[in-house]
Short mmCIF file of C-alpha atoms in Angstrom, two decimals:
data_model
loop_
_atom_site.label_atom_id
_atom_site.label_comp_id
_atom_site.label_asym_id
_atom_site.label_seq_id
_atom_site.Cartn_x
_atom_site.Cartn_y
_atom_site.Cartn_z
CA MET A 1 -52.59 56.14 35.01
CA ILE A 2 -55.56 53.79 35.75
CA GLY A 3 -58.53 54.91 33.80
CA THR A 4 -62.15 54.93 34.80
CA LYS A 5 -62.90 52.08 32.46
CA SER A 6 -60.37 49.95 34.34
CA VAL A 7 -61.73 50.92 37.59
CA ARG A 8 -65.25 49.94 36.57
CA GLN A 9 -64.13 46.66 35.18
CA LEU A 10 -62.18 45.83 38.20
CA ALA A 11 -64.95 46.71 40.54
CA LEU A 12 -67.26 44.43 38.28
CA LEU A 13 -64.81 41.60 38.55
CA ALA A 14 -64.44 42.05 42.47
CA LYS A 15 -68.39 42.03 42.64
CA GLU A 16 -68.47 38.96 40.55
CA THR A 17 -65.64 36.90 42.07
CA LEU A 18 -65.92 38.08 45.69
CA SER A 19 -69.08 36.83 47.28
CA TRP A 20 -69.50 36.49 51.01
CA LYS A 21 -69.43 32.63 50.52
CA THR A 22 -65.91 32.75 48.81
CA VAL A 23 -64.67 35.13 51.44
CA PHE A 24 -66.08 33.49 54.56
CA LEU A 25 -66.81 29.95 53.68
CA ASN A 26 -63.35 28.68 52.90
CA LYS A 27 -61.25 26.22 54.89
CA PHE A 28 -58.94 28.71 56.42
CA VAL A 29 -61.70 31.03 57.70
CA ILE A 30 -63.64 27.97 59.03
CA ILE A 31 -60.72 26.51 60.83
CA ILE A 32 -59.88 29.90 62.45
CA VAL A 33 -63.65 30.43 63.53
CA LEU A 34 -63.97 26.92 64.96
CA GLY A 35 -60.73 27.41 66.86
CA LEU A 36 -61.96 30.67 68.34
CA VAL A 37 -65.49 29.25 69.20
CA LEU A 38 -63.77 26.26 70.79
CA TRP A 39 -61.51 28.56 72.88
CA ALA A 40 -64.26 30.95 73.85
CA GLY A 41 -66.90 28.27 74.46
CA MET A 42 -64.79 25.63 76.42
CA VAL A 43 -61.28 26.30 77.19
CA GLN A 44 -61.86 29.95 78.49
CA PRO A 45 -64.76 29.19 80.79
CA TYR A 46 -62.79 26.24 82.24
CA ILE A 47 -59.73 28.36 82.85
CA THR A 48 -61.87 31.13 84.46
CA ALA A 49 -63.67 28.58 86.75
CA ASN A 50 -60.40 27.09 88.07
CA ASP A 51 -57.71 29.71 88.15
CA ASP A 52 -58.00 30.51 91.88
CA GLY A 53 -54.53 29.58 92.48
CA THR A 54 -55.28 26.95 95.19
CA ILE A 55 -52.79 24.39 95.59
CA SER A 56 -54.25 21.79 98.09
CA GLY A 57 -53.68 18.25 98.83
CA THR A 58 -53.31 15.51 101.39
CA VAL A 59 -50.30 14.02 103.10
CA VAL A 60 -50.72 10.44 103.90
CA ASP A 61 -48.43 7.76 105.21
CA SER A 62 -47.75 4.34 103.44
CA SER A 63 -50.87 2.76 104.68
CA GLY A 64 -52.83 5.68 103.30
CA GLU A 65 -53.77 7.18 106.66
CA PRO A 66 -53.65 10.98 106.89
CA VAL A 67 -50.75 12.72 108.56
CA GLU A 68 -51.31 15.47 110.84
CA GLY A 69 -48.90 18.24 111.68
CA ALA A 70 -46.72 17.63 108.75
CA THR A 71 -44.98 20.61 107.16
CA VAL A 72 -45.58 21.12 103.49
CA VAL A 73 -43.13 23.22 101.68
CA ALA A 74 -43.66 24.59 98.20
CA GLN A 75 -41.65 26.78 95.96
CA ARG A 76 -42.56 28.50 92.66
CA LEU A 77 -40.01 27.91 89.89
CA MET A 78 -39.43 30.07 87.06
CA THR A 79 -37.11 29.85 83.98
CA LYS A 80 -34.06 31.76 85.41
CA ASN A 81 -34.95 31.84 89.14
CA GLN A 82 -37.16 30.84 91.88
CA GLU A 83 -39.22 32.55 94.65
CA ALA A 84 -38.51 31.91 98.37
CA PRO A 85 -40.15 28.72 99.54
CA ILE A 86 -43.31 28.94 101.57
CA SER A 87 -44.73 26.43 104.11
CA THR A 88 -47.82 25.27 105.86
CA THR A 89 -49.06 22.53 108.15
CA THR A 90 -51.53 19.72 107.58
CA ASN A 91 -54.68 19.54 109.76
CA GLU A 92 -56.02 16.46 111.51
CA ASN A 93 -57.23 15.12 108.03
CA GLY A 94 -53.67 15.45 106.76
CA GLN A 95 -54.94 18.22 104.39
CA PHE A 96 -52.90 21.33 103.30
CA VAL A 97 -53.71 24.32 101.23
CA PHE A 98 -51.78 27.21 99.62
CA GLU A 99 -53.99 29.77 98.39
CA ASP A 100 -53.93 32.83 95.78
CA LYS A 101 -51.05 31.39 93.82
CA THR A 102 -52.49 32.93 90.87
CA ARG A 103 -48.99 33.40 89.20
CA TRP A 104 -47.72 29.89 89.65
CA LEU A 105 -47.17 27.77 86.46
CA GLU A 106 -44.41 25.36 87.90
CA PHE A 107 -43.42 24.63 91.50
CA ARG A 108 -41.81 21.93 93.54
CA ILE A 109 -43.21 20.59 96.77
CA HIS A 110 -42.28 18.20 99.65
CA ALA A 111 -43.65 17.21 102.99
CA GLU A 112 -41.72 16.57 106.28
CA LYS A 113 -42.41 15.50 109.88
CA SER A 114 -39.97 14.88 112.50
CA SER A 115 -37.03 14.59 110.50
CA VAL A 116 -38.69 12.41 107.87
CA ARG A 117 -38.79 14.13 104.51
CA THR A 118 -40.39 12.91 101.25
CA GLU A 119 -38.70 13.38 97.83
CA THR A 120 -39.15 16.66 96.17
CA GLU A 121 -41.76 16.55 93.68
CA ARG A 122 -41.87 18.86 90.66
CA HIS A 123 -45.19 19.80 89.22
CA HIS A 124 -46.54 22.06 86.28
CA LEU A 125 -49.75 23.51 85.68
CA TYR A 126 -51.38 23.92 82.35
CA PHE A 127 -52.46 27.61 82.85
CA ARG A 128 -51.50 30.18 85.65
CA GLY A 129 -53.26 29.63 89.02
CA GLN A 130 -54.71 26.28 88.04
CA ASN A 131 -56.25 24.85 91.13
CA THR A 132 -54.47 21.43 92.04
CA ASP A 133 -55.03 18.76 94.18
CA LEU A 134 -52.06 16.48 95.36
CA THR A 135 -51.44 13.49 97.44
CA ILE A 136 -48.00 13.32 99.02
CA VAL A 137 -47.01 9.97 100.62
CA LEU A 138 -44.86 10.65 103.76
CA ASP A 139 -43.26 7.26 104.68
CA GLN A 140 -42.80 7.64 108.40
CA MET B 1 -41.95 26.37 24.19
CA SER B 2 -41.20 24.71 20.96
CA GLU B 3 -37.68 24.26 22.00
CA ILE B 4 -38.74 22.13 25.05
CA ASN B 5 -41.14 20.11 22.90
CA GLY B 6 -38.38 19.57 20.56
CA LEU B 7 -36.39 17.95 23.34
CA PHE B 8 -39.02 15.58 24.29
CA LEU B 9 -41.06 13.00 22.40
CA LYS B 10 -44.75 13.67 22.53
CA GLY B 11 -45.17 10.93 25.05
CA ASP B 12 -42.65 12.25 27.40
CA VAL B 13 -44.37 15.50 27.48
CA GLU B 14 -47.58 13.90 28.21
CA SER B 15 -46.09 11.83 31.08
CA ILE B 16 -44.49 14.98 32.65
CA LYS B 17 -48.01 16.65 32.38
CA LYS B 18 -49.37 13.68 34.32
CA LYS B 19 -46.76 14.06 37.01
CA VAL B 20 -47.41 17.77 37.05
CA ASN B 21 -51.13 17.17 37.71
CA GLY B 22 -50.21 14.91 40.52
CA TYR B 23 -50.88 11.40 38.72
CA VAL B 24 -47.60 9.67 39.11
CA THR B 25 -47.82 5.96 38.10
CA PRO B 26 -45.16 3.52 39.43
CA SER B 27 -42.88 2.23 36.60
CA GLY B 28 -42.71 -1.19 38.43
CA GLY B 29 -39.72 -3.38 38.55
CA LEU B 30 -36.96 -3.74 41.14
CA LEU B 31 -35.35 -0.41 40.28
CA SER B 32 -38.44 1.51 41.59
CA TYR B 33 -38.22 -0.26 44.92
CA VAL B 34 -34.54 0.74 45.24
CA TYR B 35 -35.63 4.30 44.51
CA LEU B 36 -38.17 3.98 47.09
CA LEU B 37 -35.66 2.70 49.68
CA ILE B 38 -33.21 5.35 49.07
CA GLY B 39 -36.02 7.97 49.25
CA ILE B 40 -37.10 6.47 52.56
CA LEU B 41 -33.42 6.62 53.89
CA LEU B 42 -32.89 10.15 52.60
CA SER B 43 -36.27 11.22 54.22
CA ALA B 44 -35.22 9.71 57.58
CA VAL B 45 -31.97 11.58 57.43
CA TRP B 46 -33.76 14.82 56.75
CA LEU B 47 -36.50 14.08 59.20
CA PHE B 48 -34.33 12.94 62.18
CA PRO B 49 -33.22 16.58 63.37
CA LEU B 50 -36.87 17.71 63.04
CA TYR B 51 -38.03 14.68 65.18
CA TRP B 52 -35.29 15.48 67.88
CA LEU B 53 -36.48 18.96 68.02
CA VAL B 54 -40.20 18.06 68.48
CA ARG B 55 -39.11 15.26 70.94
CA LEU B 56 -37.28 17.74 73.22
CA THR B 57 -40.18 20.04 73.22
CA LEU B 58 -42.67 17.37 74.23
CA GLU B 59 -40.50 16.28 77.24
CA TRP B 60 -40.96 17.65 80.77
CA PRO B 61 -38.99 18.36 83.06
CA ALA B 62 -36.75 19.70 80.43
CA THR B 63 -33.43 17.95 79.78
CA GLY B 64 -30.38 18.77 78.11
CA LEU B 65 -29.87 18.39 74.22
CA LEU B 66 -29.60 14.69 74.77
CA GLY B 67 -31.47 14.03 77.89
CA ARG B 68 -30.26 12.27 81.03
CA THR B 69 -30.01 9.00 79.26
CA PRO B 70 -30.13 9.58 75.48
CA SER B 71 -33.11 7.78 74.06
CA LEU B 72 -35.17 7.82 70.80
CA GLN B 73 -38.45 7.38 72.38
CA ILE B 74 -40.51 10.05 74.21
CA ASP B 75 -41.31 8.93 77.67
CA SER B 76 -44.01 11.28 78.61
CA VAL B 77 -45.83 13.69 76.30
CA THR B 78 -46.80 17.03 77.37
CA VAL B 79 -47.42 20.43 75.81
CA TYR B 80 -46.25 22.25 78.95
CA ASN B 81 -43.10 23.80 77.26
CA PHE B 82 -45.35 25.43 74.60
CA ILE B 83 -47.73 26.87 77.29
CA ARG B 84 -44.74 28.21 79.27
CA ILE B 85 -43.47 29.99 76.18
CA ILE B 86 -46.96 31.53 75.60
CA TYR B 87 -46.95 32.73 79.19
CA GLU B 88 -43.34 34.09 79.31
CA VAL B 89 -42.93 35.98 76.15
CA GLU B 90 -45.46 38.32 74.51
CA PHE B 91 -46.29 35.45 72.02
CA LEU B 92 -49.53 36.96 70.80
CA THR B 93 -48.12 40.27 70.22
CA PHE B 94 -45.33 38.81 68.20
CA LEU B 95 -47.73 36.57 66.37
CA THR B 96 -50.06 39.48 65.44
CA ASN B 97 -47.07 41.45 64.15
CA SER B 98 -45.85 38.49 61.96
CA VAL B 99 -49.53 37.95 60.69
CA ILE B 100 -49.82 41.65 59.67
CA ILE B 101 -46.44 41.83 58.08
CA THR B 102 -46.88 38.51 56.26
CA LEU B 103 -50.41 39.58 55.00
CA LEU B 104 -49.00 42.75 53.65
CA ALA B 105 -45.99 41.21 52.02
CA VAL B 106 -48.05 38.26 50.49
CA VAL B 107 -50.71 40.62 49.15
CA GLY B 108 -48.06 42.95 47.79
CA THR B 109 -46.04 40.43 46.23
CA VAL B 110 -48.87 38.66 44.37
CA ILE B 111 -49.97 42.19 43.12
CA PHE B 112 -46.57 43.71 42.20
CA ASN B 113 -45.12 40.49 40.82
CA SER B 114 -48.35 40.08 38.57
CA LEU B 115 -47.94 43.61 37.27
CA ALA B 116 -44.22 42.97 36.58
CA ALA B 117 -44.63 39.68 35.06
CA TYR B 118 -47.48 41.06 32.69
CA ALA B 119 -45.44 44.02 31.65
CA LEU B 120 -42.53 41.62 30.69
CA THR B 121 -44.86 39.66 28.31
CA PHE B 122 -45.12 42.76 26.11
CA ASP B 123 -42.68 43.35 23.40
CA PHE B 124 -40.83 46.75 23.97
CA PRO B 125 -37.51 48.06 22.99
CA GLY B 126 -34.66 46.82 25.36
CA ARG B 127 -36.84 43.96 26.75
CA LYS B 128 -34.15 41.47 26.57
CA LEU B 129 -31.53 43.74 28.23
CA PHE B 130 -34.21 44.52 30.88
CA MET B 131 -34.93 40.89 31.63
CA GLY B 132 -31.13 40.35 31.87
CA ILE B 133 -30.68 42.99 34.47
CA PHE B 134 -33.99 41.98 36.12
CA VAL B 135 -32.70 38.17 36.48
CA SER B 136 -29.19 39.26 37.33
CA SER B 137 -30.59 41.21 40.41
CA MET B 138 -31.18 37.82 41.99
CA PHE B 139 -27.47 37.51 42.52
CA ILE B 140 -27.09 40.61 44.63
CA PRO B 141 -26.90 39.71 48.32
CA ILE B 142 -29.45 41.24 50.51
CA TYR B 143 -26.68 42.39 52.80
CA ILE B 144 -25.68 44.81 50.03
CA THR B 145 -29.12 46.52 49.83
CA ILE B 146 -29.81 46.46 53.62
CA VAL B 147 -28.15 49.96 54.18
CA PRO B 148 -29.86 51.77 51.34
CA GLY B 149 -33.04 50.23 52.29
CA PHE B 150 -32.73 51.21 55.98
CA ILE B 151 -31.94 54.89 54.89
CA ILE B 152 -35.00 54.84 52.57
CA THR B 153 -37.24 53.48 54.93
CA ARG B 154 -36.02 55.91 57.66
CA GLU B 155 -36.67 58.80 55.23
CA LEU B 156 -40.14 57.60 54.54
CA GLY B 157 -40.74 57.63 58.38
CA LEU B 158 -41.45 53.86 58.31
CA LEU B 159 -39.12 52.78 61.04
CA ASN B 160 -40.80 50.54 63.70
CA THR B 161 -43.90 50.04 61.42
CA HIS B 162 -45.37 46.98 60.02
CA LEU B 163 -45.42 48.60 56.47
CA GLY B 164 -41.69 49.46 56.84
CA VAL B 165 -40.96 45.81 57.39
CA ALA B 166 -43.33 44.32 54.65
CA LEU B 167 -42.62 46.88 51.93
CA PRO B 168 -39.24 45.51 50.77
CA LEU B 169 -40.64 41.89 51.25
CA ALA B 170 -43.46 42.62 48.84
CA GLY B 171 -42.12 41.57 45.61
CA SER B 172 -39.44 38.97 44.30
CA VAL B 173 -37.61 38.25 41.11
CA ILE B 174 -38.20 34.48 41.35
CA GLY B 175 -41.95 34.93 41.91
CA THR B 176 -42.23 37.33 38.96
CA LEU B 177 -40.33 34.84 36.68
CA ILE B 178 -42.77 32.16 37.75
CA LEU B 179 -45.72 34.26 36.98
CA TYR B 180 -44.21 35.34 33.72
CA ALA B 181 -43.82 31.73 32.63
CA SER B 182 -47.32 31.16 33.46
CA PHE B 183 -48.72 34.09 31.62
CA GLN B 184 -46.63 33.22 28.61
CA SER B 185 -48.28 29.87 28.39
CA ILE B 186 -51.65 31.22 27.94
CA PRO B 187 -52.45 31.55 24.30
CA SER B 188 -52.29 35.13 22.99
CA SER B 189 -55.59 34.58 21.16
CA VAL B 190 -57.34 34.67 24.58
CA ILE B 191 -55.81 38.14 25.38
CA GLU B 192 -56.47 39.56 21.99
CA SER B 193 -60.11 38.57 21.93
CA ALA B 194 -60.54 40.10 25.44
CA ARG B 195 -58.84 43.22 24.17
CA LEU B 196 -61.19 43.41 21.21
CA ASP B 197 -64.15 42.99 23.66
CA GLY B 198 -63.00 46.16 25.39
CA ALA B 199 -61.29 44.66 28.35
CA SER B 200 -58.70 47.05 30.01
CA GLU B 201 -55.16 45.70 30.56
CA LEU B 202 -55.83 45.49 34.31
CA TYR B 203 -58.97 43.49 33.63
CA ILE B 204 -56.93 41.20 31.37
CA LEU B 205 -54.45 40.78 34.05
CA PHE B 206 -56.69 40.18 37.02
CA GLY B 207 -59.82 38.91 35.34
CA ILE B 208 -58.24 36.56 32.75
CA LEU B 209 -54.71 35.82 33.36
CA TRP B 210 -55.08 35.35 37.30
CA PRO B 211 -57.74 32.56 37.03
CA MET B 212 -55.59 30.69 34.59
CA SER B 213 -52.60 30.88 36.53
CA SER B 214 -53.80 29.79 39.93
CA ALA B 215 -50.74 27.43 40.44
CA ALA B 216 -48.29 30.17 39.74
CA LEU B 217 -50.19 32.42 42.02
CA ALA B 218 -50.28 29.79 44.99
CA THR B 219 -46.51 29.27 44.44
CA ASN B 220 -45.95 33.02 44.76
CA VAL B 221 -48.21 33.07 47.95
CA ILE B 222 -46.19 30.14 49.55
CA LEU B 223 -42.80 31.62 48.64
CA ALA B 224 -43.71 35.20 49.90
CA PHE B 225 -45.25 33.62 52.99
CA ILE B 226 -42.15 31.62 53.81
CA ARG B 227 -39.92 34.53 52.98
CA SER B 228 -41.78 37.22 55.07
CA TRP B 229 -42.76 34.82 58.02
CA ASN B 230 -39.05 33.84 58.43
CA ALA B 231 -37.55 37.16 57.64
CA PHE B 232 -34.96 37.99 60.42
CA LEU B 233 -32.31 40.41 59.27
CA TRP B 234 -34.41 43.11 57.67
CA PRO B 235 -36.86 43.25 60.65
CA LEU B 236 -33.89 43.24 62.95
CA MET B 237 -32.61 46.48 61.17
CA ILE B 238 -35.95 48.14 61.12
CA VAL B 239 -37.51 47.25 64.43
CA THR B 240 -36.37 48.41 67.72
CA GLU B 241 -39.51 48.52 69.73
CA ARG B 242 -40.63 45.27 71.24
CA ASP B 243 -44.25 46.10 70.26
CA VAL B 244 -43.44 45.56 66.59
CA TYR B 245 -41.24 42.53 67.20
CA THR B 246 -42.00 39.56 64.80
CA LEU B 247 -41.76 35.89 65.94
CA PRO B 248 -38.13 35.36 64.54
CA LEU B 249 -37.00 38.57 66.31
CA GLY B 250 -38.78 37.35 69.66
CA LEU B 251 -37.36 33.90 69.12
CA ALA B 252 -33.70 35.39 68.83
CA ASN B 253 -34.33 37.58 71.85
CA TYR B 254 -35.58 34.71 73.91
CA ASN B 255 -32.46 32.52 72.97
CA ALA B 256 -30.23 35.49 73.97
CA ASN B 257 -31.86 35.77 77.33
CA TYR B 258 -32.78 31.90 78.09
CA GLY B 259 -29.72 30.17 76.30
CA GLY B 260 -29.71 27.37 78.92
CA SER B 261 -33.05 25.99 78.28
CA PRO B 262 -32.98 24.24 74.89
CA ALA B 263 -36.40 22.63 75.37
CA LEU B 264 -38.07 26.06 75.82
CA GLN B 265 -36.11 27.46 72.92
CA TYR B 266 -37.15 24.49 70.73
CA ALA B 267 -40.64 24.85 71.84
CA PHE B 268 -40.62 28.47 70.75
CA ALA B 269 -38.94 27.43 67.40
CA VAL B 270 -41.80 24.82 66.76
CA LEU B 271 -44.32 27.46 67.51
CA VAL B 272 -42.72 29.93 64.97
CA LEU B 273 -42.39 27.01 62.31
CA LEU B 274 -45.93 25.66 62.70
CA PRO B 275 -47.91 28.18 60.60
CA VAL B 276 -45.37 27.81 57.55
CA VAL B 277 -45.81 24.04 57.77
CA ILE B 278 -49.60 24.25 57.90
CA THR B 279 -49.65 26.68 55.14
CA PHE B 280 -47.60 24.53 53.14
CA LEU B 281 -49.69 21.44 53.75
CA PHE B 282 -52.80 23.29 52.68
CA LEU B 283 -51.07 24.56 49.49
CA GLN B 284 -48.57 21.95 48.43
CA LYS B 285 -50.56 20.70 45.60
CA TYR B 286 -50.71 24.10 44.04
CA PHE B 287 -46.97 24.85 45.01
CA ILE B 288 -45.51 21.70 43.28
CA ARG B 289 -47.84 22.26 40.29
CA GLY B 290 -46.87 25.87 40.02
CA VAL B 291 -43.06 25.28 40.11
CA VAL B 292 -43.06 22.39 37.72
CA GLN B 293 -45.53 24.12 35.31
CA SER B 294 -43.30 27.27 35.31
CA ALA B 295 -40.48 24.99 33.95
CA ILE B 296 -42.44 22.73 31.64
CA LYS B 297 -45.11 24.18 29.39
CA GLU B 298 -46.44 22.96 26.00
#
């Protein structure tokens, strides 16, 4: 049985050795706190500001001129399977946009116009729904 | 200790103590360079599989085990495989479970091992027999105790709980012996004078022996950390609910489901491995000192 003397002595020992400095100001706690502060102060706000799931871009020809009316096909890739491809058409400035792809982390994309088709590009994002701006060169 | 002193000259003991304290001085000569070369070669052999593991995890798009064209260099470095793992599995849940279980096991190990080691420093009838049985229990494989352990845990109602996983991991024979050796190296006059001053046995253990055995305690912490962090078979028996999965269980489960993606599997393995490596890097000085000091004392 632990006597009252033992308990008193252990309590005194804990009081003497465990100050707030030894508990909170050690390298483990400092590194963890710094990591959390960095995450909450910089990483998380950046993610929140850029996770609308907008995949946009421009289709240009080899001389850099925008290509109007090109079909852009994108497909979400997952580890075991993939979603059905989706497509859109470029405007007069060669721009295209896929919106609300907030679950996307990896995808492939290509552009095509009048039987000319680009190589399929594979892209990954650093967080789900990261807004991305691409330039696709369609060699007509 | 006198037997050990008898085996070495005084100078040898001093040089060993220097090494224990981290001051290794090169002896010079051609032989030391040969040793160095052998050491570097052996290190390379040991490190190469680890390098390959890390190399595969830093490559995207993920390739096979050897890549499309096997190469030693990493063409493009990305952390995407790690990000994908964090998104695809309940990584934070597994991590939290592993941290809770490891903390319980480490704290339990340090306390229970200290109590056992301190008890062994006393002279009591049958001490040698008890020590023999205690040490020989190291030779009992875990597979033999796993079924009785499971039944006891079930009867205690601790299946699918953190405590149920941590309890059998909270204590080890080897850790107890390291602490026992450390406690024995402390002069008995210190303990006697504390006793005369009215210190209780628990105060002697935690207030006097503990501060004088920091290296042995650090060794216990590292061994317990590695053992509980990497524990697989015992959690596999005890845990059936995914909410209580530890990282090794999560990794095994992921490997079973996504066997065709070595880069992702390796990325998960690296994430599981990382805390152990970081902890060891922080505490390696104490670990090496503790292990050596438990074997060599004056």
